[in-house]
mmCIF file of C-alpha atoms in Angstrom:
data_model
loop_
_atom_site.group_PDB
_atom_site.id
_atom_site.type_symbol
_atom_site.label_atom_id
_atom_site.label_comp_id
_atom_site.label_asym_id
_atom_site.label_seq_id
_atom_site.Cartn_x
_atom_site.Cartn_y
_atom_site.Cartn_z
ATOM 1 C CA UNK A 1 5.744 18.087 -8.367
ATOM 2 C CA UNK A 2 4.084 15.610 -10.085
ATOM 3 C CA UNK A 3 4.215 11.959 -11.295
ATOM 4 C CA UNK A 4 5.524 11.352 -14.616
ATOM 5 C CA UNK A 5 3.615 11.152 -17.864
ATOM 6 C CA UNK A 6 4.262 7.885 -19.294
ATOM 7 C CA UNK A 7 2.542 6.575 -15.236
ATOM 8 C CA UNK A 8 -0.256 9.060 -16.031
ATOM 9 C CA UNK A 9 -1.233 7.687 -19.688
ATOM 10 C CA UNK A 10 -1.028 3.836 -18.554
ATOM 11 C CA UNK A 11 -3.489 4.158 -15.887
ATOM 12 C CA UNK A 12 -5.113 7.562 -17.154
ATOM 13 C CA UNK A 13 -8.775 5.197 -16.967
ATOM 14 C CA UNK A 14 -8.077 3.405 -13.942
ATOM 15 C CA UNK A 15 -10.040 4.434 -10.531
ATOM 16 C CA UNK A 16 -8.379 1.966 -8.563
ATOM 17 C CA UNK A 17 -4.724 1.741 -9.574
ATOM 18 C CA UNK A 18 -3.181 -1.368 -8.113
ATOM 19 C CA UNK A 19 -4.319 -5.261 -9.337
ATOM 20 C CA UNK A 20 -7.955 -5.308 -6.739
ATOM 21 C CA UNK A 21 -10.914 -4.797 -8.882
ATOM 22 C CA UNK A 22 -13.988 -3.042 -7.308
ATOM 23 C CA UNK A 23 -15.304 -6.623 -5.829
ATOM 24 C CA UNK A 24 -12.420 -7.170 -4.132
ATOM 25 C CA UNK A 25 -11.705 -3.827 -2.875
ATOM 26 C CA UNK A 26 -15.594 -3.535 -1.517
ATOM 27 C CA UNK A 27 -14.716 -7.183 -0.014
ATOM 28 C CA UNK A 28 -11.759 -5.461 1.913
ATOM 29 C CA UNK A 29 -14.044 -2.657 3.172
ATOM 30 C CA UNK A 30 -16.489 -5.298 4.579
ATOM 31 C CA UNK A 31 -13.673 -7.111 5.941
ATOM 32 C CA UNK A 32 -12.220 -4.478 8.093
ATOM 33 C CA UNK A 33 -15.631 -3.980 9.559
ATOM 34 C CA UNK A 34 -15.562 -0.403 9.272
ATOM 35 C CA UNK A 35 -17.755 1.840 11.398
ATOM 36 C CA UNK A 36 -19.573 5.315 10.358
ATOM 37 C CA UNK A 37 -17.638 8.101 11.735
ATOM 38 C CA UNK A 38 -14.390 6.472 11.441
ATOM 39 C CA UNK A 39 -11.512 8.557 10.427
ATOM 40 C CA UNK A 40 -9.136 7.010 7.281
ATOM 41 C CA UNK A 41 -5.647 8.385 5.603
ATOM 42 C CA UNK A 42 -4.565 7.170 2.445
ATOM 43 C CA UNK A 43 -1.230 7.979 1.526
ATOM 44 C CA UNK A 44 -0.766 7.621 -2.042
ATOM 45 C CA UNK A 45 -3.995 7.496 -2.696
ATOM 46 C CA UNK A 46 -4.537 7.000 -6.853
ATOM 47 C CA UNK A 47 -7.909 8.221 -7.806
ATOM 48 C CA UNK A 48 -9.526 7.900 -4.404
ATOM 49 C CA UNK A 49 -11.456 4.691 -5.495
ATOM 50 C CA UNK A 50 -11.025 3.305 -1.945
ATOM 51 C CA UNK A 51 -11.812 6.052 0.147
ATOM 52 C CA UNK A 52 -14.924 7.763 -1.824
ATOM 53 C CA UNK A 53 -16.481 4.004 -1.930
ATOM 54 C CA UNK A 54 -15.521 3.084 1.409
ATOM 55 C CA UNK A 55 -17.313 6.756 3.039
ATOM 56 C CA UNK A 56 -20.542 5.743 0.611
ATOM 57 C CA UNK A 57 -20.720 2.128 1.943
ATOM 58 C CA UNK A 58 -19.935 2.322 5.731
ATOM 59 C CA UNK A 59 -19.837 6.257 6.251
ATOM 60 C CA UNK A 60 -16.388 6.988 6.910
ATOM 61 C CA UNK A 61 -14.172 9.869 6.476
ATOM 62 C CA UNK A 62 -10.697 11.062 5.950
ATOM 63 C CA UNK A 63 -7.935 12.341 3.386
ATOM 64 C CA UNK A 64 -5.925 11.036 0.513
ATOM 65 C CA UNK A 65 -2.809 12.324 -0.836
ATOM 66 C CA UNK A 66 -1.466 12.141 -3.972
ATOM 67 C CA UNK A 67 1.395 13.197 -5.988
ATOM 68 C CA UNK A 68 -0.117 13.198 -8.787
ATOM 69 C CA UNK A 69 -2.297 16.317 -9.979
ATOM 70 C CA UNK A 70 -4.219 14.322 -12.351
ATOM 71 C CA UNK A 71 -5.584 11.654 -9.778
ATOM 72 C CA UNK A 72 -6.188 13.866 -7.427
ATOM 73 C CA UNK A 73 -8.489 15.858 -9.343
ATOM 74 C CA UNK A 74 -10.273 12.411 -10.349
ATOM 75 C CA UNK A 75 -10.514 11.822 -6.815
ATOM 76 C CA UNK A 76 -12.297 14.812 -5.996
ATOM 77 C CA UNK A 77 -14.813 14.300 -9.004
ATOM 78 C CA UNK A 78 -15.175 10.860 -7.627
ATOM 79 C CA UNK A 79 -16.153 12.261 -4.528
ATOM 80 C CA UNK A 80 -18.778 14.359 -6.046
ATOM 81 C CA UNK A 81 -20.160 12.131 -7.794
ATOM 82 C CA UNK A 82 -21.251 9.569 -4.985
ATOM 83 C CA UNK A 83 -22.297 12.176 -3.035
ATOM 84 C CA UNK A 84 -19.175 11.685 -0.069
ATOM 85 C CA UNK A 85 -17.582 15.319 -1.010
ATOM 86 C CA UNK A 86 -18.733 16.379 2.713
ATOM 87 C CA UNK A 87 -16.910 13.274 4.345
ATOM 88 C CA UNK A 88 -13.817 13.097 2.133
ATOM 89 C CA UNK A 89 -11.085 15.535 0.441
ATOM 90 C CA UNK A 90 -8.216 14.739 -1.492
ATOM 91 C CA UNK A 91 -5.050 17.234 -1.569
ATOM 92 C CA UNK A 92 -2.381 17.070 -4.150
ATOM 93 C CA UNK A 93 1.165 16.734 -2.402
ATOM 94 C CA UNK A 94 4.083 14.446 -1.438
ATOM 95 C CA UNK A 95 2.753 11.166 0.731
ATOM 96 C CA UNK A 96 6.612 10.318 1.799
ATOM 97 C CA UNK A 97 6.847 11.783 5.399
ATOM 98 C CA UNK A 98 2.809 12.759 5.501
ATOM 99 C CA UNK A 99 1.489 12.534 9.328
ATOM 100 C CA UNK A 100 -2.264 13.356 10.000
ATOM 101 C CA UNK A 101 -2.653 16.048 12.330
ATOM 102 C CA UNK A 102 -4.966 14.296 14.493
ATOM 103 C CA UNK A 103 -4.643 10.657 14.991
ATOM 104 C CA UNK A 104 -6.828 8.418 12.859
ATOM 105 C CA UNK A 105 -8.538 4.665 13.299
ATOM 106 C CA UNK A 106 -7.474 3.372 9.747
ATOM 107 C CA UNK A 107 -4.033 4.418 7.983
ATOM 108 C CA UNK A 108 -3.368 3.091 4.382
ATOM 109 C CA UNK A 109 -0.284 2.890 2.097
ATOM 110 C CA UNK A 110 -1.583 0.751 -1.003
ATOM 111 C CA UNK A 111 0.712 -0.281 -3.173
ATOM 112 C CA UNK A 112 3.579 2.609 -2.576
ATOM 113 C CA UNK A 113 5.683 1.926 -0.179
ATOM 114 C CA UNK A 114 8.490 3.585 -1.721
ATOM 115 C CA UNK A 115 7.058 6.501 0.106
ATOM 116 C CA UNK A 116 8.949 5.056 3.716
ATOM 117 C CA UNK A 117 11.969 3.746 1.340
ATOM 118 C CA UNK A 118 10.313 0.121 1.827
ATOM 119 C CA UNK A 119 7.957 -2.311 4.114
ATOM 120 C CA UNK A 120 9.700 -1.264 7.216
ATOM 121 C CA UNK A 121 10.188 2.267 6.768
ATOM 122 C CA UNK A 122 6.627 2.847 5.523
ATOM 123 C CA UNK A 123 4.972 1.102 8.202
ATOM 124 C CA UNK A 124 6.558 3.323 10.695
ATOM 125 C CA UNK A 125 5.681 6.693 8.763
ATOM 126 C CA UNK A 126 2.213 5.457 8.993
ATOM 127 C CA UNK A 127 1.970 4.481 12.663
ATOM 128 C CA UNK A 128 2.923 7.906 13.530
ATOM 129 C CA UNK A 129 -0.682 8.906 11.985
ATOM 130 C CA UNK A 130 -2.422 5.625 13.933
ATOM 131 C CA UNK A 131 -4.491 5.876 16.644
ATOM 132 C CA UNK A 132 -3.693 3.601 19.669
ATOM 133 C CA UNK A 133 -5.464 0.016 18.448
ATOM 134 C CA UNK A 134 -6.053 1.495 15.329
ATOM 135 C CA UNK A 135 -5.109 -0.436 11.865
ATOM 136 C CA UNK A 136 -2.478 -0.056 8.970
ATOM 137 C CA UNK A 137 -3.491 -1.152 5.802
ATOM 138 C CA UNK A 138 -0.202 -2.122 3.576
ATOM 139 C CA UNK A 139 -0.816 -3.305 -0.473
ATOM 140 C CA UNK A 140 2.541 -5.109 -1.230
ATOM 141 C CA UNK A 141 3.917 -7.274 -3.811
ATOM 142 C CA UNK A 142 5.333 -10.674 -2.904
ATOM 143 C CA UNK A 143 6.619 -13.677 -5.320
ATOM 144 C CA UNK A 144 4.684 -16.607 -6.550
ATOM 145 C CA UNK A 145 7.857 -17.785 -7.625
ATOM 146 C CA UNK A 146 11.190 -16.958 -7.240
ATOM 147 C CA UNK A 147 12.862 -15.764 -10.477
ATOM 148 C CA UNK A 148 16.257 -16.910 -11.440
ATOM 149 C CA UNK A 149 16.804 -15.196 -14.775
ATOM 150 C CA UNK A 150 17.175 -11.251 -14.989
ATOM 151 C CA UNK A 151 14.792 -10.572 -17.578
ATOM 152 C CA UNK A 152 11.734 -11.944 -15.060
ATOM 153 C CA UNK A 153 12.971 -9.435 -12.325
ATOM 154 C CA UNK A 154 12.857 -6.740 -14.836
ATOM 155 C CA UNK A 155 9.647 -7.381 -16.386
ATOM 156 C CA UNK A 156 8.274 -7.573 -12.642
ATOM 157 C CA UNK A 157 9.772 -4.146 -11.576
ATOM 158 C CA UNK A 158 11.981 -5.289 -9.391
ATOM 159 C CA UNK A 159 15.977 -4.631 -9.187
ATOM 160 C CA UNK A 160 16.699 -8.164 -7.936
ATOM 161 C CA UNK A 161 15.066 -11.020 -6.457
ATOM 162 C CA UNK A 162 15.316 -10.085 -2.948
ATOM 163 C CA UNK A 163 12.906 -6.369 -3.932
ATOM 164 C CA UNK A 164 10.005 -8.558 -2.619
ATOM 165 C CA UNK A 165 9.691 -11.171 -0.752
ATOM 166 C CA UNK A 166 7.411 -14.969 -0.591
ATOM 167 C CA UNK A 167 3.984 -14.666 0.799
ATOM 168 C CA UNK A 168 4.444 -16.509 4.017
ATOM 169 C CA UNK A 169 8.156 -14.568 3.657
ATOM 170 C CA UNK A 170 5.980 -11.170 3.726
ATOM 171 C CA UNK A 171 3.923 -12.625 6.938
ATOM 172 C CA UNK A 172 6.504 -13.580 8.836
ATOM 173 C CA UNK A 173 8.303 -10.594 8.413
ATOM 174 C CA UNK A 174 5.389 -8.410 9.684
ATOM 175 C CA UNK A 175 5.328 -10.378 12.253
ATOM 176 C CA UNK A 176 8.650 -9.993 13.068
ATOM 177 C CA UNK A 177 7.797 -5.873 12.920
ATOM 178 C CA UNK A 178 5.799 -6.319 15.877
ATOM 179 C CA UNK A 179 2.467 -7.043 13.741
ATOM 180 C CA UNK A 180 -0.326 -9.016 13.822
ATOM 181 C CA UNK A 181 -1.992 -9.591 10.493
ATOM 182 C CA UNK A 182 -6.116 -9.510 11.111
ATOM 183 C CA UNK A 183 -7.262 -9.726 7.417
ATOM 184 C CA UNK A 184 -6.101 -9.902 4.187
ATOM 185 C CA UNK A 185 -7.411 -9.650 0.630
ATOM 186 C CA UNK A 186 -5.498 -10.985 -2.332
ATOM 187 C CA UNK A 187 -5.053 -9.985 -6.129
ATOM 188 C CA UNK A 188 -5.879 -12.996 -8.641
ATOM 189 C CA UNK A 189 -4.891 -13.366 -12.098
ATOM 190 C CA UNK A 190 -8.146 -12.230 -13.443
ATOM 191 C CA UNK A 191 -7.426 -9.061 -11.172
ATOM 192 C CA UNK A 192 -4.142 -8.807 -12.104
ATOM 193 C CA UNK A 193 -5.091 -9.266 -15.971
ATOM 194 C CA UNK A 194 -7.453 -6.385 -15.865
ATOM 195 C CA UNK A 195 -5.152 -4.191 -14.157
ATOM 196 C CA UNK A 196 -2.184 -4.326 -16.773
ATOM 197 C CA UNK A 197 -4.845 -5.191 -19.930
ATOM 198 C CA UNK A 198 -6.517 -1.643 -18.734
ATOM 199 C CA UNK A 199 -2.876 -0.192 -19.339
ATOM 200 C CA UNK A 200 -2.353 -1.458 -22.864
ATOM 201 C CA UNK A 201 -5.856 -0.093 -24.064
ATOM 202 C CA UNK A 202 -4.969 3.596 -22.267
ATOM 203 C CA UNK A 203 -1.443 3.509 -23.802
ATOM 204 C CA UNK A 204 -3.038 2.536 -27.427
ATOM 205 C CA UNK A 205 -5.665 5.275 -27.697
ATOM 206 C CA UNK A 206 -2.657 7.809 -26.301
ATOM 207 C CA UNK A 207 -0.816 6.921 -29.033
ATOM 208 C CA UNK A 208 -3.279 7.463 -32.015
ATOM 209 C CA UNK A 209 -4.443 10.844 -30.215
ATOM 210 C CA UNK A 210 -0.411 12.101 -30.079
ATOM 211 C CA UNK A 211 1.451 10.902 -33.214
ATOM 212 C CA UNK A 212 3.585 13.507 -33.011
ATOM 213 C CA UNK A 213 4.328 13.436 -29.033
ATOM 214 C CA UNK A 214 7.922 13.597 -27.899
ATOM 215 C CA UNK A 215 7.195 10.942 -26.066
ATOM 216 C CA UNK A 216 5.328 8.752 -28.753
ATOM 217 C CA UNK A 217 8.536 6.612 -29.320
ATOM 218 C CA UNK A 218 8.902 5.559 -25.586
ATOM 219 C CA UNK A 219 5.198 4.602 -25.217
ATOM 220 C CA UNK A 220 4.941 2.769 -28.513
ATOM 221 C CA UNK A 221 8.008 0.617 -27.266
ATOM 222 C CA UNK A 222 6.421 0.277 -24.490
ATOM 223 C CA UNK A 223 3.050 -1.238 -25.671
ATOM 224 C CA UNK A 224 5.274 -3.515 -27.732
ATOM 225 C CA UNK A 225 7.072 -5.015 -25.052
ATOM 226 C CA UNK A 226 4.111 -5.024 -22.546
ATOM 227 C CA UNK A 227 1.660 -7.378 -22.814
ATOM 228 C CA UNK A 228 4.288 -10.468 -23.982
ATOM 229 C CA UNK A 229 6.645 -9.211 -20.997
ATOM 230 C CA UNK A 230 3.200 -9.390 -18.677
ATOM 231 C CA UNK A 231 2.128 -12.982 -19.578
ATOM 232 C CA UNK A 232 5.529 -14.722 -19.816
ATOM 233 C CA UNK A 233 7.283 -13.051 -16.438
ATOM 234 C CA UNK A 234 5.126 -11.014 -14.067
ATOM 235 C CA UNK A 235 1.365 -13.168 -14.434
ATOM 236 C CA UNK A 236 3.308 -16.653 -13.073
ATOM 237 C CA UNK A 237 6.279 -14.931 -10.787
ATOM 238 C CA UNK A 238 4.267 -11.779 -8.964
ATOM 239 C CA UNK A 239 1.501 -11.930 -6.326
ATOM 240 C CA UNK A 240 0.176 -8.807 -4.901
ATOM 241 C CA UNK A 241 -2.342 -8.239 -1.837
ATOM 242 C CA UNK A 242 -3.586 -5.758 0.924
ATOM 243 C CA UNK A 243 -2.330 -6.752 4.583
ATOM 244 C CA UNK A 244 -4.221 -5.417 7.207
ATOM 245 C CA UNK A 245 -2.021 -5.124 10.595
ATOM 246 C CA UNK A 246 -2.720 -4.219 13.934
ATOM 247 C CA UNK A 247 0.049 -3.039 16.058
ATOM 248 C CA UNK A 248 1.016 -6.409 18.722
ATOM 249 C CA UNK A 249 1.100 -5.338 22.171
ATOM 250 C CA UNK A 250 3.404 -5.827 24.428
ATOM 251 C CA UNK A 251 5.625 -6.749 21.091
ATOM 252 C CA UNK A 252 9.108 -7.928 21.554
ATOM 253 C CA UNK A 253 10.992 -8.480 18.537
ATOM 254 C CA UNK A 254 11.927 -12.043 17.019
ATOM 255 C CA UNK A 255 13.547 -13.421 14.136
ATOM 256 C CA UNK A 256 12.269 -12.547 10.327
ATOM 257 C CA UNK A 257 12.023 -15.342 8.281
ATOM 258 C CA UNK A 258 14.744 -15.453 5.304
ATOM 259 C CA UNK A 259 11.800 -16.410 2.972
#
């Protein structure tokens, strides 16, 4: 169990791997106004970027999970190295269908909700780990603009044009899950730029280390495609951001927007 290696080698560098760079990810810890002693899971959790800096700058705890070996073991080292080892651990397993065994304040799914099949269905695997008045952190794509042609919904991972929705389309349908969005942070194109850029560099230096790889073919049509694909479809069509959401009480539901 494991994720594959062509995912591996594009972000093989990356500690945080979704389009936030560190300044906007410490921005989001600030936001949240996170409190020492605070318990955090982060399903899906990459390298552990967020949850090793967030324990070093407001003292929090908790546990990642990740699928992949690789990351996991960055995690830990990341962990180590600023000194949060005590406060954090990172275990290599499946996130899809993960619940905490105890309850905790802050419960994050960045930029993987194919782990609850979607928005809907990963929200509710991660209020089942939520403490009462505790908050869900979701990182979600969302469209800048529509696209009409099928080679922009390809290039932006997507199987059609209804895979993600607007941004207010994405807020009103939380709101229509029962809930309320208190903060949000945003990727940029700079962000965005140094996320896939990263990827291009980690692919290239693969490649001249494994000529002879089985999979050299696949990766070198890959790094041909890539950055021309990024610039003309996904960097004008694709937004991405972190929604943080507090369950509404007393919630009754009401109509999503079609957005």
């Amino acid at each position: 169990m494991d994720l594959p290696l062509p995912f591996v080698v594009r972000e093989s560098s990356h500690r945080i791997h979704n389009p936030l760079d560190d300044v906007k990810l410490a921005t989001l810890g600030r936001a949240l106004r996170l409190r020492p002693g605070q318990t955090v899971l982060d399903l899906a959790c990459g390298s552990g970027e967020m949850l090793c800096t967030w324990a070093r700058d407001h003292g929090v705890g908790g546990l990642g999970v990740d699928l992949s070996t690789h990351f996991t073991r960055a995690a830990q080292a990341r962990a180590a190295e600023l000194g949060v080892a005590g406060r954090v651990r990172f275990v290599h397993g499946q996130a899809a269908g993960y619940v905490a065994d105890e309850p905790v304040d802050l419960v994050c799914c960045v930029g993987a909700s194919w782990i609850g099949g979607g928005v809907d269905g990963t929200l509710d695997l991660l209020e089942r780990s939520l403490k009462p008045g505790g908050t869900v952190l979701l990182g979600e794509p969302y469209w800048h603009r529509v696209p009409t042609d099928p080679a922009t919904v390809a290039a932006c991972h997507a199987t059609s044009a209804e895979d993600f929705r607007t941004l207010p389309g994405l807020v009103g349908h939380l709101a229509a899950l029962g809930w309320d969005l208190v903060e949000m942070v945003l990727a940029d194109a700079d962000s965005w730029d140094r996320y896939r850029a990263a990827q291009w560099l980690n692919v290239r230096e693969w490649l001249d280390a494994n000529p002879g790889h089985e999979l050299y073919a696949e990766l070198r049509a890959e790094l041909d495609a890539a950055p021309l694909a990024y610039v003309t479809h996904e960097r004008p069509h694709l937004g991405w951001g972190v929604f943080a959401l507090r369950r509404r009480l007393g919630f009754s539901p009401i109509p999503s927007p079609s957005a």
